Amino acid sequence: MHPGQSTLAGGPTPPVQRFLLAVVPVAAVSIAGSLVTTPNIPTWYATLAKPGFTPPNWLFAPVWTTLYILMAYAIWRILSLPKEQPGRAAAVTAFFVQLALNSLWSFAFFGAHSPLAGLVVIAALIVAILATIKAFWPLDRFAALLLWPYLAWVGYATALNGAIWHLNG
């Protein structure tokens, strides 16, 4: 079965609603994160001691844009499944929990100027991403695989966040 097909009553989320549920929240998190992060890059973030494996600032925007596109497509695929499909509701919930934690990290680290708070949030985010991948896997393996680059980047960001906390604590 592929996205959009349905064998159960009720079918998948309708296309326009599916698009809105997949794209709008992910775009909102991206925009909110950018709004809280961007003003802090040349000010607070520039003053922090950073480890040698810190990437150049210009790299973050294209990486996150790509990851957000992959995330939106992954949840779009899950929303394409019949609403009554066992595990679908839990997978959708897991996705939106991790998305909320993704947003919270920007506010904790950049908004509150707290690498420690960012580290606490990002640790929870790693767990939530893993739970989302696990929930997606039996429903749509491709959707689950789309989240692996995100997990890898957040793992790297966790190491970076931890090093920044250590160097500036």
mmCIF file of C-alpha atoms in Angstrom, residues 53-152:
data_model
loop_
_atom_site.group_PDB
_atom_site.id
_atom_site.type_symbol
_atom_site.label_atom_id
_atom_site.label_comp_id
_atom_site.label_asym_id
_atom_site.label_seq_id
_atom_site.Cartn_x
_atom_site.Cartn_y
_atom_site.Cartn_z
ATOM 1 C CA PHE A 53 33.915 20.672 15.542
ATOM 2 C CA THR A 54 31.510 23.629 15.406
ATOM 3 C CA PRO A 55 30.284 24.061 11.819
ATOM 4 C CA PRO A 56 30.226 27.472 10.144
ATOM 5 C CA ASN A 57 27.064 29.453 10.875
ATOM 6 C CA TRP A 58 25.989 29.451 7.214
ATOM 7 C CA LEU A 59 25.629 25.644 7.276
ATOM 8 C CA PHE A 60 22.754 25.541 9.766
ATOM 9 C CA ALA A 61 20.060 27.077 7.523
ATOM 10 C CA PRO A 62 20.433 24.696 4.548
ATOM 11 C CA VAL A 63 20.768 21.652 6.810
ATOM 12 C CA TRP A 64 17.691 22.524 8.865
ATOM 13 C CA THR A 65 15.688 23.435 5.753
ATOM 14 C CA THR A 66 16.456 20.011 4.287
ATOM 15 C CA LEU A 67 15.626 18.244 7.551
ATOM 16 C CA TYR A 68 12.314 20.089 7.921
ATOM 17 C CA ILE A 69 11.350 19.121 4.358
ATOM 18 C CA LEU A 70 12.147 15.468 5.127
ATOM 19 C CA MET A 71 10.149 15.673 8.364
ATOM 20 C CA ALA A 72 7.118 17.183 6.637
ATOM 21 C CA TYR A 73 7.218 14.538 3.916
ATOM 22 C CA ALA A 74 7.551 11.765 6.508
ATOM 23 C CA ILE A 75 4.482 12.875 8.477
ATOM 24 C CA TRP A 76 2.586 13.487 5.217
ATOM 25 C CA ARG A 77 3.159 9.821 4.357
ATOM 26 C CA ILE A 78 1.903 8.690 7.778
ATOM 27 C CA LEU A 79 -1.156 10.945 7.468
ATOM 28 C CA SER A 80 -1.801 9.260 4.107
ATOM 29 C CA LEU A 81 -2.549 5.990 5.898
ATOM 30 C CA PRO A 82 -6.104 5.102 6.955
ATOM 31 C CA LYS A 83 -7.049 6.839 10.197
ATOM 32 C CA GLU A 84 -8.007 3.501 11.756
ATOM 33 C CA GLN A 85 -4.654 1.878 10.926
ATOM 34 C CA PRO A 86 -3.277 0.418 14.159
ATOM 35 C CA GLY A 87 -0.385 2.545 15.383
ATOM 36 C CA ARG A 88 -1.149 5.565 13.179
ATOM 37 C CA ALA A 89 -2.500 7.763 15.995
ATOM 38 C CA ALA A 90 0.479 6.945 18.214
ATOM 39 C CA ALA A 91 2.887 7.692 15.350
ATOM 40 C CA VAL A 92 1.247 11.056 14.657
ATOM 41 C CA THR A 93 1.353 11.903 18.371
ATOM 42 C CA ALA A 94 5.022 10.906 18.617
ATOM 43 C CA PHE A 95 5.833 13.095 15.628
ATOM 44 C CA PHE A 96 4.176 16.165 17.101
ATOM 45 C CA VAL A 97 5.777 15.606 20.512
ATOM 46 C CA GLN A 98 9.225 15.570 18.933
ATOM 47 C CA LEU A 99 8.314 18.600 16.834
ATOM 48 C CA ALA A 100 7.323 20.513 19.985
ATOM 49 C CA LEU A 101 10.624 19.573 21.624
ATOM 50 C CA ASN A 102 12.445 20.669 18.474
ATOM 51 C CA SER A 103 10.854 24.093 18.818
ATOM 52 C CA LEU A 104 11.449 24.236 22.564
ATOM 53 C CA TRP A 105 15.181 23.705 22.072
ATOM 54 C CA SER A 106 15.591 26.996 20.176
ATOM 55 C CA PHE A 107 13.832 28.849 22.958
ATOM 56 C CA ALA A 108 15.809 27.086 25.690
ATOM 57 C CA PHE A 109 19.251 27.444 24.106
ATOM 58 C CA PHE A 110 18.993 30.711 22.171
ATOM 59 C CA GLY A 111 15.977 32.413 23.725
ATOM 60 C CA ALA A 112 16.942 31.744 27.349
ATOM 61 C CA HIS A 113 20.684 31.861 26.571
ATOM 62 C CA SER A 114 21.004 28.555 28.400
ATOM 63 C CA PRO A 115 23.157 25.780 26.992
ATOM 64 C CA LEU A 116 22.162 23.674 30.018
ATOM 65 C CA ALA A 117 18.432 24.063 29.344
ATOM 66 C CA GLY A 118 19.135 23.350 25.671
ATOM 67 C CA LEU A 119 20.994 20.174 26.647
ATOM 68 C CA VAL A 120 18.071 18.957 28.759
ATOM 69 C CA VAL A 121 15.602 19.614 25.925
ATOM 70 C CA ILE A 122 17.787 18.105 23.211
ATOM 71 C CA ALA A 123 18.278 14.926 25.257
ATOM 72 C CA ALA A 124 14.489 14.570 25.426
ATOM 73 C CA LEU A 125 14.326 15.367 21.698
ATOM 74 C CA ILE A 126 16.679 12.472 20.870
ATOM 75 C CA VAL A 127 14.404 10.093 22.799
ATOM 76 C CA ALA A 128 11.332 11.523 21.053
ATOM 77 C CA ILE A 129 12.876 11.194 17.587
ATOM 78 C CA LEU A 130 13.784 7.573 18.321
ATOM 79 C CA ALA A 131 10.216 6.936 19.519
ATOM 80 C CA THR A 132 8.867 8.534 16.341
ATOM 81 C CA ILE A 133 11.086 6.397 14.112
ATOM 82 C CA LYS A 134 10.007 3.304 16.055
ATOM 83 C CA ALA A 135 6.327 4.279 15.684
ATOM 84 C CA PHE A 136 6.711 5.020 11.953
ATOM 85 C CA TRP A 137 8.650 1.835 11.119
ATOM 86 C CA PRO A 138 5.790 -0.702 11.072
ATOM 87 C CA LEU A 139 3.521 1.766 9.259
ATOM 88 C CA ASP A 140 5.835 3.146 6.578
ATOM 89 C CA ARG A 141 9.500 2.220 6.578
ATOM 90 C CA PHE A 142 10.378 4.946 4.091
ATOM 91 C CA ALA A 143 8.797 7.593 6.364
ATOM 92 C CA ALA A 144 10.857 6.202 9.246
ATOM 93 C CA LEU A 145 14.039 6.276 7.153
ATOM 94 C CA LEU A 146 13.377 9.912 6.234
ATOM 95 C CA LEU A 147 13.908 10.772 9.916
ATOM 96 C CA TRP A 148 17.363 9.177 10.215
ATOM 97 C CA PRO A 149 19.265 12.224 8.851
ATOM 98 C CA TYR A 150 17.360 14.326 11.389
ATOM 99 C CA LEU A 151 18.354 11.961 14.203
ATOM 100 C CA ALA A 152 21.984 12.060 13.044
#
